[in-house]
Amino acid sequence: MFSVVSDKIPQIVFALLASLGAFVIGTVLGWSSPTLTMFENGTAVSFEVSAMAAATACSLFGVGAVIGAVPAGAVSSVFGRRVSLIVSEAHVVFGWLMIAFPKAARMLYVGRILQGVGCGAMCTIIPMYIGEIAEPEIRGFLGGLYQLFVVSGILYSYVLGNFLNYTQLNLACGLWMAVHILGVLYIPESPYFLIQENRRVDAEEAIARIRDPSHNCKTELDEIQKFVEEEQKNSYTAREVLERDVNRRALTIGIGCMFFQQMTGINAIIFYMKHVFEISGSDISPEVCTTVVGTIQVAMTFVSMMITDKFGRRSLMVYTMTLMGICLLALSYYFFSKKYNPHVAETLDWLPLVAIVVYISMFSIGCGPIPYIIIGEIFSSELKSMGTGMSIATNWILVWLVTCLAEPMDKFIGPSGTFFVYSGFCFMGMLFVVNCVPETKNRSLAVIQSDLEKK
């Protein structure tokens, strides 16, 4: 891998700078775990925040993310990827300010919604941008940066939440917005967008910055222009776009991958990690468990970056989702034993930590990063804005739904039933990938579209 990327430093640097937005998203996601405890203890803010209000504030992020994700693709097609990323960060800035210095619970609600709008938009734009600047042989590696930065941001919030107070945590997390904005000001605009806007000279300058000096930029730019012109020969309405079999197939793949990514229950575990270990009665400190699991998540996401272009997207998704389902079945068995056969459960106190570590490791290798890589590859130019927005919106609707359902499911069917349900979705997701998702490694965007049309 390192020999392959050694002559591709410019595009790696630009992908890193764009992906810093994913670190911001991670800090916002990870914020929920330590602050729920702060709200419960009354150490977060000067006014009383009920358990219901705290849970509502956490879950409203998902509502905002849907609002931001749906139009983000269209907005970036009009104003460009760079401007759209900066506007997205502006929403997160105002959100952090309202959350860091709230005067009432409604400020927490509005702040989380604003954060969601900005993060939802960035979830759409960042994979799109990376997919457009990356060469096929390292697109999986660069696409993995998005999820790596998300989980790194989550770990950052987990760790700082253990020893910073509420205001300090918010300011420490908000710092990364400024870093990302400065990075976005430096990166070039997507050549695909510039060609779509008939800005050939600007596209030549952008591709020259992105590629190594020895690269044949003119040939690649000609290919991009041919690809874009072929897809712009006709002006399609949204209905006409969706009438094409290839576009419906791509949309099914994109939405399906995002659906099963969330329906594995990953965000229920992330948002309520500490509570899982408290309920299990483990002697290990919940804070230690959370930090250890977060560290493993970062490490395994990095492993995913290194192997995605070697083993392929499809294979990794199939094997990891299968193992995730097995881990959730193990958790279901543990909590079933704890309720009906406590003596057996006492000998299995180690099981929750092991099962969750393996589960998150598998999620971080396959089901976490790969759907974002796929949606950056699978959509044609005419469908990219709509398809990416709909896929990301699906993702965030399910983030909100899974988070909101965590406590009701725990109440009505218990942890055992909850993990059993999510294990079923893991196995269904594996079957979906086997039957519907094509392999896209080492293929150009034009070749991927050609392959989809042949199916």
GROMACS .gro file of C-alpha atoms in nm:
model
  455
    1MET     CA    1   0.000   0.000   0.000
    2PHE     CA    2   0.271   0.249   0.096
    3SER     CA    3   0.456   0.190  -0.232
    4VAL     CA    4   0.133   0.264  -0.417
    5VAL     CA    5   0.061   0.591  -0.236
    6SER     CA    6   0.416   0.728  -0.233
    7ASP     CA    7   0.361   0.918  -0.561
    8LYS     CA    8   0.010   1.030  -0.470
    9ILE     CA    9   0.092   1.263  -0.181
   10PRO     CA   10  -0.101   1.570  -0.307
   11GLN     CA   11  -0.438   1.394  -0.331
   12ILE     CA   12  -0.378   1.228   0.006
   13VAL     CA   13  -0.312   1.568   0.167
   14PHE     CA   14  -0.625   1.721   0.014
   15ALA     CA   15  -0.837   1.420   0.114
   16LEU     CA   16  -0.701   1.450   0.469
   17LEU     CA   17  -0.790   1.818   0.487
   18ALA     CA   18  -1.141   1.760   0.352
   19SER     CA   19  -1.189   1.465   0.589
   20LEU     CA   20  -1.117   1.680   0.896
   21GLY     CA   21  -1.488   1.757   0.876
   22ALA     CA   22  -1.547   1.393   0.966
   23PHE     CA   23  -1.343   1.449   1.285
   24VAL     CA   24  -1.580   1.734   1.367
   25ILE     CA   25  -1.875   1.499   1.309
   26GLY     CA   26  -1.713   1.245   1.541
   27THR     CA   27  -1.675   1.499   1.823
   28VAL     CA   28  -2.044   1.586   1.790
   29LEU     CA   29  -2.146   1.219   1.796
   30GLY     CA   30  -1.916   1.133   2.087
   31TRP     CA   31  -2.041   1.434   2.286
   32SER     CA   32  -2.354   1.244   2.389
   33SER     CA   33  -2.186   0.972   2.596
   34PRO     CA   34  -2.001   1.187   2.856
   35THR     CA   35  -2.258   1.467   2.867
   36LEU     CA   36  -2.551   1.235   2.944
   37THR     CA   37  -2.376   1.152   3.271
   38MET     CA   38  -2.305   1.523   3.334
   39PHE     CA   39  -2.672   1.610   3.282
   40GLU     CA   40  -2.780   1.329   3.515
   41ASN     CA   41  -2.538   1.451   3.786
   42GLY     CA   42  -2.639   1.814   3.746
   43THR     CA   43  -2.281   1.922   3.670
   44ALA     CA   44  -2.332   2.032   3.309
   45VAL     CA   45  -2.540   2.350   3.318
   46SER     CA   46  -2.689   2.594   3.570
   47PHE     CA   47  -3.050   2.484   3.508
   48GLU     CA   48  -3.211   2.144   3.559
   49VAL     CA   49  -3.214   1.908   3.262
   50SER     CA   50  -3.436   1.603   3.298
   51ALA     CA   51  -3.331   1.262   3.166
   52MET     CA   52  -3.592   1.295   2.892
   53ALA     CA   53  -3.469   1.642   2.793
   54ALA     CA   54  -3.107   1.521   2.779
   55ALA     CA   55  -3.203   1.222   2.563
   56THR     CA   56  -3.409   1.450   2.338
   57ALA     CA   57  -3.117   1.688   2.293
   58CYS     CA   58  -2.893   1.399   2.192
   59SER     CA   59  -3.141   1.251   1.947
   60LEU     CA   60  -3.232   1.583   1.778
   61PHE     CA   61  -2.890   1.580   1.616
   62GLY     CA   62  -3.020   1.307   1.384
   63VAL     CA   63  -3.320   1.521   1.285
   64GLY     CA   64  -3.090   1.808   1.191
   65ALA     CA   65  -2.862   1.575   0.998
   66VAL     CA   66  -3.152   1.464   0.778
   67ILE     CA   67  -3.242   1.827   0.710
   68GLY     CA   68  -2.882   1.900   0.613
   69ALA     CA   69  -2.818   1.586   0.410
   70VAL     CA   70  -3.112   1.603   0.168
   71PRO     CA   71  -3.025   1.931  -0.010
   72ALA     CA   72  -2.646   1.912   0.039
   73GLY     CA   73  -2.572   1.732  -0.286
   74ALA     CA   74  -2.778   1.979  -0.490
   75VAL     CA   75  -2.624   2.277  -0.309
   76SER     CA   76  -2.272   2.148  -0.374
   77SER     CA   77  -2.358   2.102  -0.742
   78VAL     CA   78  -2.449   2.471  -0.764
   79PHE     CA   79  -2.190   2.635  -0.539
   80GLY     CA   80  -1.912   2.375  -0.541
   81ARG     CA   81  -1.779   2.134  -0.280
   82ARG     CA   82  -1.551   2.385  -0.103
   83VAL     CA   83  -1.808   2.660  -0.047
   84SER     CA   84  -2.067   2.403   0.061
   85LEU     CA   85  -1.830   2.258   0.322
   86ILE     CA   86  -1.763   2.603   0.469
   87VAL     CA   87  -2.135   2.681   0.488
   88SER     CA   88  -2.190   2.344   0.657
   89GLU     CA   89  -1.927   2.423   0.919
   90ALA     CA   90  -2.096   2.758   0.988
   91HIS     CA   91  -2.403   2.568   1.110
   92VAL     CA   92  -2.184   2.358   1.341
   93VAL     CA   93  -2.016   2.674   1.477
   94PHE     CA   94  -2.348   2.826   1.585
   95GLY     CA   95  -2.458   2.489   1.721
   96TRP     CA   96  -2.152   2.456   1.947
   97LEU     CA   97  -2.196   2.813   2.075
   98MET     CA   98  -2.557   2.744   2.176
   99ILE     CA   99  -2.466   2.415   2.343
  100ALA     CA  100  -2.158   2.548   2.521
  101PHE     CA  101  -2.340   2.846   2.676
  102PRO     CA  102  -2.708   2.749   2.707
  103LYS     CA  103  -2.963   2.946   2.908
  104ALA     CA  104  -3.243   2.691   2.875
  105ALA     CA  105  -3.304   2.340   2.744
  106ARG     CA  106  -3.446   2.477   2.418
  107MET     CA  107  -3.100   2.618   2.337
  108LEU     CA  108  -2.962   2.264   2.366
  109TYR     CA  109  -3.232   2.146   2.126
  110VAL     CA  110  -3.166   2.418   1.867
  111GLY     CA  111  -2.789   2.378   1.902
  112ARG     CA  112  -2.804   2.005   1.840
  113ILE     CA  113  -3.029   2.054   1.537
  114LEU     CA  114  -2.786   2.311   1.392
  115GLN     CA  115  -2.497   2.075   1.451
  116GLY     CA  116  -2.695   1.803   1.277
  117VAL     CA  117  -2.768   2.022   0.974
  118GLY     CA  118  -2.398   2.099   0.928
  119CYS     CA  119  -2.277   1.745   0.994
  120GLY     CA  120  -2.544   1.589   0.772
  121ALA     CA  121  -2.436   1.813   0.485
  122MET     CA  122  -2.069   1.728   0.538
  123CYS     CA  123  -2.155   1.356   0.541
  124THR     CA  124  -2.287   1.404   0.189
  125ILE     CA  125  -2.017   1.632   0.049
  126ILE     CA  126  -1.695   1.480   0.188
  127PRO     CA  127  -1.736   1.128   0.035
  128MET     CA  128  -1.845   1.293  -0.291
  129TYR     CA  129  -1.534   1.513  -0.299
  130ILE     CA  130  -1.294   1.232  -0.213
  131GLY     CA  131  -1.451   1.002  -0.473
  132GLU     CA  132  -1.395   1.270  -0.737
  133ILE     CA  133  -1.031   1.355  -0.660
  134ALA     CA  134  -0.900   1.004  -0.581
  135GLU     CA  135  -0.743   0.772  -0.837
  136PRO     CA  136  -0.908   0.427  -0.856
  137GLU     CA  137  -0.620   0.233  -0.699
  138ILE     CA  138  -0.630   0.432  -0.374
  139ARG     CA  139  -0.994   0.544  -0.366
  140GLY     CA  140  -1.076   0.285  -0.101
  141PHE     CA  141  -0.781   0.400   0.111
  142LEU     CA  142  -0.876   0.767   0.087
  143GLY     CA  143  -1.247   0.693   0.129
  144GLY     CA  144  -1.161   0.518   0.455
  145LEU     CA  145  -1.025   0.846   0.593
  146TYR     CA  146  -1.382   0.963   0.645
  147GLN     CA  147  -1.473   0.687   0.889
  148LEU     CA  148  -1.127   0.694   1.050
  149PHE     CA  149  -1.173   1.060   1.136
  150VAL     CA  150  -1.530   1.004   1.259
  151VAL     CA  151  -1.422   0.737   1.507
  152SER     CA  152  -1.116   0.941   1.606
  153GLY     CA  153  -1.346   1.233   1.685
  154ILE     CA  154  -1.572   1.007   1.890
  155LEU     CA  155  -1.272   0.879   2.089
  156TYR     CA  156  -1.154   1.237   2.138
  157SER     CA  157  -1.487   1.327   2.300
  158TYR     CA  158  -1.487   1.009   2.510
  159VAL     CA  159  -1.139   1.070   2.650
  160LEU     CA  160  -1.178   1.443   2.718
  161GLY     CA  161  -1.521   1.383   2.868
  162ASN     CA  162  -1.356   1.180   3.146
  163PHE     CA  163  -1.170   1.477   3.294
  164LEU     CA  164  -1.299   1.806   3.144
  165ASN     CA  165  -1.608   1.986   3.266
  166TYR     CA  166  -1.903   2.056   3.038
  167THR     CA  167  -1.793   2.395   2.904
  168GLN     CA  168  -1.432   2.288   2.855
  169LEU     CA  169  -1.543   1.977   2.664
  170ASN     CA  170  -1.757   2.184   2.427
  171LEU     CA  171  -1.477   2.432   2.358
  172ALA     CA  172  -1.221   2.154   2.306
  173CYS     CA  173  -1.451   1.988   2.054
  174GLY     CA  174  -1.541   2.314   1.882
  175LEU     CA  175  -1.173   2.394   1.817
  176TRP     CA  176  -1.163   2.144   1.531
  177MET     CA  177  -1.414   2.344   1.327
  178ALA     CA  178  -1.157   2.622   1.279
  179VAL     CA  179  -0.893   2.367   1.177
  180HIS     CA  180  -1.126   2.217   0.916
  181ILE     CA  181  -1.231   2.553   0.773
  182LEU     CA  182  -0.866   2.651   0.725
  183GLY     CA  183  -0.804   2.319   0.553
  184VAL     CA  184  -1.099   2.363   0.317
  185LEU     CA  185  -0.974   2.708   0.217
  186TYR     CA  186  -0.653   2.539   0.095
  187ILE     CA  187  -0.792   2.241  -0.101
  188PRO     CA  188  -0.872   2.271  -0.474
  189GLU     CA  189  -1.224   2.246  -0.609
  190SER     CA  190  -1.336   1.913  -0.757
  191PRO     CA  191  -1.238   1.883  -1.126
  192TYR     CA  192  -1.572   1.714  -1.193
  193PHE     CA  193  -1.761   2.017  -1.063
  194LEU     CA  194  -1.541   2.259  -1.260
  195ILE     CA  195  -1.594   2.064  -1.583
  196GLN     CA  196  -1.970   2.059  -1.520
  197GLU     CA  197  -1.952   2.439  -1.489
  198ASN     CA  198  -1.754   2.466  -1.817
  199ARG     CA  199  -1.448   2.595  -1.631
  200ARG     CA  200  -1.186   2.392  -1.819
  201VAL     CA  201  -0.891   2.618  -1.729
  202ASP     CA  202  -0.976   2.604  -1.357
  203ALA     CA  203  -1.018   2.227  -1.382
  204GLU     CA  204  -0.670   2.198  -1.539
  205GLU     CA  205  -0.522   2.396  -1.250
  206ALA     CA  206  -0.710   2.185  -0.994
  207ILE     CA  207  -0.606   1.850  -1.144
  208ALA     CA  208  -0.244   1.971  -1.163
  209ARG     CA  209  -0.252   2.043  -0.789
  210ILE     CA  210  -0.414   1.711  -0.705
  211ARG     CA  211  -0.189   1.483  -0.912
  212ASP     CA  212   0.184   1.415  -0.899
  213PRO     CA  213   0.391   1.629  -1.144
  214SER     CA  214   0.469   1.318  -1.350
  215HIS     CA  215   0.100   1.237  -1.400
  216ASN     CA  216  -0.062   1.284  -1.741
  217CYS     CA  217  -0.323   1.538  -1.630
  218LYS     CA  218  -0.448   1.621  -1.981
  219THR     CA  219  -0.550   1.261  -2.053
  220GLU     CA  220  -0.736   1.230  -1.723
  221LEU     CA  221  -0.908   1.564  -1.772
  222ASP     CA  222  -1.018   1.460  -2.121
  223GLU     CA  223  -1.168   1.142  -1.970
  224ILE     CA  224  -1.351   1.345  -1.705
  225GLN     CA  225  -1.485   1.585  -1.969
  226LYS     CA  226  -1.602   1.299  -2.190
  227PHE     CA  227  -1.770   1.130  -1.893
  228VAL     CA  228  -1.946   1.451  -1.786
  229GLU     CA  229  -2.050   1.550  -2.139
  230GLU     CA  230  -2.202   1.209  -2.208
  231GLU     CA  231  -2.415   1.240  -1.897
  232GLN     CA  232  -2.513   1.600  -1.975
  233LYS     CA  233  -2.631   1.533  -2.331
  234ASN     CA  234  -2.988   1.532  -2.205
  235SER     CA  235  -3.145   1.735  -1.928
  236TYR     CA  236  -3.332   1.499  -1.699
  237THR     CA  237  -3.599   1.565  -1.443
  238ALA     CA  238  -3.579   1.376  -1.114
  239ARG     CA  239  -3.847   1.139  -1.241
  240GLU     CA  240  -3.661   1.074  -1.564
  241VAL     CA  241  -3.338   1.009  -1.373
  242LEU     CA  242  -3.511   0.747  -1.158
  243GLU     CA  243  -3.676   0.584  -1.461
  244ARG     CA  244  -3.336   0.457  -1.575
  245ASP     CA  245  -3.265   0.104  -1.448
  246VAL     CA  246  -2.899   0.181  -1.379
  247ASN     CA  247  -2.991   0.474  -1.156
  248ARG     CA  248  -3.255   0.280  -0.964
  249ARG     CA  249  -3.003   0.002  -0.913
  250ALA     CA  250  -2.738   0.245  -0.786
  251LEU     CA  251  -2.988   0.415  -0.556
  252THR     CA  252  -3.095   0.080  -0.412
  253ILE     CA  253  -2.731  -0.006  -0.343
  254GLY     CA  254  -2.653   0.331  -0.181
  255ILE     CA  255  -2.964   0.346   0.037
  256GLY     CA  256  -2.942  -0.024   0.120
  257CYS     CA  257  -2.583   0.001   0.240
  258MET     CA  258  -2.670   0.297   0.464
  259PHE     CA  259  -2.984   0.125   0.592
  260PHE     CA  260  -2.800  -0.185   0.704
  261GLN     CA  261  -2.505   0.015   0.838
  262GLN     CA  262  -2.734   0.173   1.096
  263MET     CA  263  -2.973  -0.116   1.153
  264THR     CA  264  -2.688  -0.319   1.295
  265GLY     CA  265  -2.746  -0.104   1.605
  266ILE     CA  266  -2.404   0.062   1.606
  267ASN     CA  267  -2.527   0.400   1.729
  268ALA     CA  268  -2.729   0.246   2.010
  269ILE     CA  269  -2.400   0.100   2.135
  270ILE     CA  270  -2.199   0.421   2.078
  271PHE     CA  271  -2.451   0.656   2.237
  272TYR     CA  272  -2.512   0.435   2.540
  273MET     CA  273  -2.178   0.258   2.572
  274LYS     CA  274  -2.135   0.333   2.942
  275HIS     CA  275  -2.487   0.217   3.020
  276VAL     CA  276  -2.427  -0.119   2.849
  277PHE     CA  277  -2.141  -0.197   3.085
  278GLU     CA  278  -2.325  -0.063   3.389
  279ILE     CA  279  -2.624  -0.286   3.313
  280SER     CA  280  -2.401  -0.585   3.254
  281GLY     CA  281  -2.263  -0.552   3.607
  282SER     CA  282  -1.904  -0.575   3.480
  283ASP     CA  283  -1.632  -0.488   3.732
  284ILE     CA  284  -1.450  -0.289   3.462
  285SER     CA  285  -1.509   0.087   3.485
  286PRO     CA  286  -1.754   0.204   3.215
  287GLU     CA  287  -1.520   0.495   3.137
  288VAL     CA  288  -1.229   0.255   3.084
  289CYS     CA  289  -1.443   0.026   2.868
  290THR     CA  290  -1.559   0.317   2.654
  291THR     CA  291  -1.205   0.445   2.601
  292VAL     CA  292  -1.065   0.099   2.522
  293VAL     CA  293  -1.342   0.026   2.273
  294GLY     CA  294  -1.298   0.369   2.112
  295THR     CA  295  -0.924   0.311   2.073
  296ILE     CA  296  -0.984  -0.028   1.911
  297GLN     CA  297  -1.237   0.131   1.678
  298VAL     CA  298  -0.979   0.384   1.557
  299ALA     CA  299  -0.713   0.113   1.513
  300MET     CA  300  -0.941  -0.120   1.319
  301THR     CA  301  -1.069   0.160   1.095
  302PHE     CA  302  -0.707   0.227   1.002
  303VAL     CA  303  -0.669  -0.145   0.924
  304SER     CA  304  -0.973  -0.115   0.697
  305MET     CA  305  -0.806   0.169   0.506
  306MET     CA  306  -0.503  -0.049   0.443
  307ILE     CA  307  -0.692  -0.357   0.318
  308THR     CA  308  -1.004  -0.223   0.141
  309ASP     CA  309  -0.828  -0.178  -0.195
  310LYS     CA  310  -0.669  -0.523  -0.161
  311PHE     CA  311  -0.960  -0.742  -0.053
  312GLY     CA  312  -1.244  -0.538  -0.199
  313ARG     CA  313  -1.550  -0.365  -0.059
  314ARG     CA  314  -1.795  -0.649  -0.109
  315SER     CA  315  -1.595  -0.927   0.059
  316LEU     CA  316  -1.517  -0.718   0.365
  317MET     CA  317  -1.883  -0.622   0.405
  318VAL     CA  318  -1.999  -0.985   0.385
  319TYR     CA  319  -1.752  -1.128   0.635
  320THR     CA  320  -1.768  -0.845   0.887
  321MET     CA  321  -2.148  -0.828   0.896
  322THR     CA  322  -2.161  -1.202   0.957
  323LEU     CA  323  -1.924  -1.172   1.254
  324MET     CA  324  -2.116  -0.869   1.387
  325GLY     CA  325  -2.433  -1.075   1.390
  326ILE     CA  326  -2.259  -1.352   1.584
  327CYS     CA  327  -2.131  -1.099   1.842
  328LEU     CA  328  -2.479  -0.956   1.894
  329LEU     CA  329  -2.616  -1.307   1.940
  330ALA     CA  330  -2.351  -1.359   2.209
  331LEU     CA  331  -2.460  -1.039   2.385
  332SER     CA  332  -2.822  -1.149   2.359
  333TYR     CA  333  -2.733  -1.483   2.520
  334TYR     CA  334  -2.541  -1.310   2.800
  335PHE     CA  335  -2.831  -1.085   2.899
  336PHE     CA  336  -3.078  -1.373   2.865
  337SER     CA  337  -2.862  -1.576   3.104
  338LYS     CA  338  -2.830  -1.282   3.342
  339LYS     CA  339  -3.208  -1.267   3.373
  340TYR     CA  340  -3.297  -1.637   3.376
  341ASN     CA  341  -2.978  -1.813   3.483
  342PRO     CA  342  -2.762  -1.573   3.692
  343HIS     CA  343  -2.513  -1.841   3.791
  344VAL     CA  344  -2.415  -1.892   3.427
  345ALA     CA  345  -2.399  -1.515   3.368
  346GLU     CA  346  -2.157  -1.473   3.659
  347THR     CA  347  -1.902  -1.682   3.472
  348LEU     CA  348  -1.948  -1.465   3.161
  349ASP     CA  349  -1.873  -1.117   3.297
  350TRP     CA  350  -1.598  -1.090   3.037
  351LEU     CA  351  -1.838  -1.152   2.747
  352PRO     CA  352  -1.992  -0.801   2.703
  353LEU     CA  353  -1.651  -0.637   2.661
  354VAL     CA  354  -1.517  -0.906   2.426
  355ALA     CA  355  -1.835  -0.916   2.215
  356ILE     CA  356  -1.853  -0.538   2.182
  357VAL     CA  357  -1.482  -0.508   2.102
  358VAL     CA  358  -1.509  -0.770   1.825
  359TYR     CA  359  -1.837  -0.618   1.704
  360ILE     CA  360  -1.694  -0.267   1.678
  361SER     CA  361  -1.373  -0.401   1.523
  362MET     CA  362  -1.575  -0.568   1.248
  363PHE     CA  363  -1.795  -0.262   1.204
  364SER     CA  364  -1.486  -0.042   1.174
  365ILE     CA  365  -1.333  -0.267   0.909
  366GLY     CA  366  -1.640  -0.322   0.693
  367CYS     CA  367  -1.984  -0.187   0.765
  368GLY     CA  368  -1.863   0.149   0.898
  369PRO     CA  369  -1.633   0.294   0.629
  370ILE     CA  370  -1.728   0.100   0.316
  371PRO     CA  371  -2.082   0.238   0.260
  372TYR     CA  372  -1.933   0.589   0.244
  373ILE     CA  373  -1.676   0.469  -0.010
  374ILE     CA  374  -1.951   0.305  -0.216
  375ILE     CA  375  -2.176   0.612  -0.231
  376GLY     CA  376  -1.878   0.812  -0.356
  377GLU     CA  377  -1.837   0.563  -0.641
  378ILE     CA  378  -2.175   0.422  -0.738
  379PHE     CA  379  -2.377   0.723  -0.859
  380SER     CA  380  -2.368   0.877  -1.207
  381SER     CA  381  -2.324   1.255  -1.238
  382GLU     CA  382  -2.697   1.304  -1.298
  383LEU     CA  383  -2.785   1.105  -0.985
  384LYS     CA  384  -2.493   1.200  -0.760
  385SER     CA  385  -2.657   1.495  -0.581
  386MET     CA  386  -2.991   1.323  -0.531
  387GLY     CA  387  -2.851   0.977  -0.462
  388THR     CA  388  -2.588   1.086  -0.212
  389GLY     CA  389  -2.836   1.311  -0.032
  390MET     CA  390  -3.100   1.038  -0.010
  391SER     CA  391  -2.847   0.780   0.110
  392ILE     CA  392  -2.708   1.008   0.381
  393ALA     CA  393  -3.060   1.116   0.482
  394THR     CA  394  -3.153   0.749   0.522
  395ASN     CA  395  -2.847   0.703   0.739
  396TRP     CA  396  -2.933   0.991   0.972
  397ILE     CA  397  -3.303   0.907   0.992
  398LEU     CA  398  -3.194   0.567   1.120
  399VAL     CA  399  -2.935   0.723   1.356
  400TRP     CA  400  -3.220   0.916   1.515
  401LEU     CA  401  -3.457   0.617   1.509
  402VAL     CA  402  -3.210   0.368   1.656
  403THR     CA  403  -3.108   0.615   1.928
  404CYS     CA  404  -3.469   0.697   2.019
  405LEU     CA  405  -3.568   0.331   2.024
  406ALA     CA  406  -3.278   0.223   2.247
  407GLU     CA  407  -3.454   0.294   2.577
  408PRO     CA  408  -3.805   0.177   2.472
  409MET     CA  409  -3.660  -0.148   2.334
  410ASP     CA  410  -3.465  -0.198   2.655
  411LYS     CA  411  -3.786  -0.147   2.853
  412PHE     CA  412  -4.017  -0.371   2.649
  413ILE     CA  413  -3.795  -0.653   2.521
  414GLY     CA  414  -3.483  -0.602   2.733
  415PRO     CA  415  -3.117  -0.606   2.629
  416SER     CA  416  -3.138  -0.969   2.521
  417GLY     CA  417  -3.426  -0.904   2.280
  418THR     CA  418  -3.271  -0.580   2.156
  419PHE     CA  419  -2.940  -0.738   2.059
  420PHE     CA  420  -3.121  -1.037   1.907
  421VAL     CA  421  -3.320  -0.804   1.678
  422TYR     CA  422  -3.009  -0.620   1.565
  423SER     CA  423  -2.826  -0.948   1.501
  424GLY     CA  424  -3.103  -1.036   1.257
  425PHE     CA  425  -3.042  -0.713   1.066
  426CYS     CA  426  -2.670  -0.800   1.046
  427PHE     CA  427  -2.748  -1.127   0.872
  428MET     CA  428  -3.005  -0.964   0.643
  429GLY     CA  429  -2.747  -0.699   0.554
  430MET     CA  430  -2.498  -0.969   0.464
  431LEU     CA  431  -2.752  -1.125   0.227
  432PHE     CA  432  -2.825  -0.784   0.072
  433VAL     CA  433  -2.455  -0.729  -0.004
  434VAL     CA  434  -2.417  -1.079  -0.152
  435ASN     CA  435  -2.713  -1.031  -0.387
  436CYS     CA  436  -2.705  -0.658  -0.472
  437VAL     CA  437  -2.370  -0.486  -0.416
  438PRO     CA  438  -2.106  -0.507  -0.695
  439GLU     CA  439  -1.730  -0.498  -0.639
  440THR     CA  440  -1.590  -0.152  -0.722
  441LYS     CA  441  -1.223  -0.178  -0.625
  442ASN     CA  442  -0.969  -0.056  -0.884
  443ARG     CA  443  -1.247   0.062  -1.119
  444SER     CA  444  -1.287   0.415  -1.250
  445LEU     CA  445  -1.621   0.591  -1.198
  446ALA     CA  446  -1.698   0.552  -1.570
  447VAL     CA  447  -1.626   0.177  -1.563
  448ILE     CA  448  -1.846   0.132  -1.253
  449GLN     CA  449  -2.138   0.296  -1.436
  450SER     CA  450  -2.075   0.077  -1.740
  451ASP     CA  451  -2.077  -0.236  -1.520
  452LEU     CA  452  -2.407  -0.132  -1.357
  453GLU     CA  453  -2.570  -0.082  -1.697
  454LYS     CA  454  -2.478  -0.438  -1.798
  455LYS     CA  455  -2.652  -0.598  -1.500
   0.00000   0.00000   0.00000
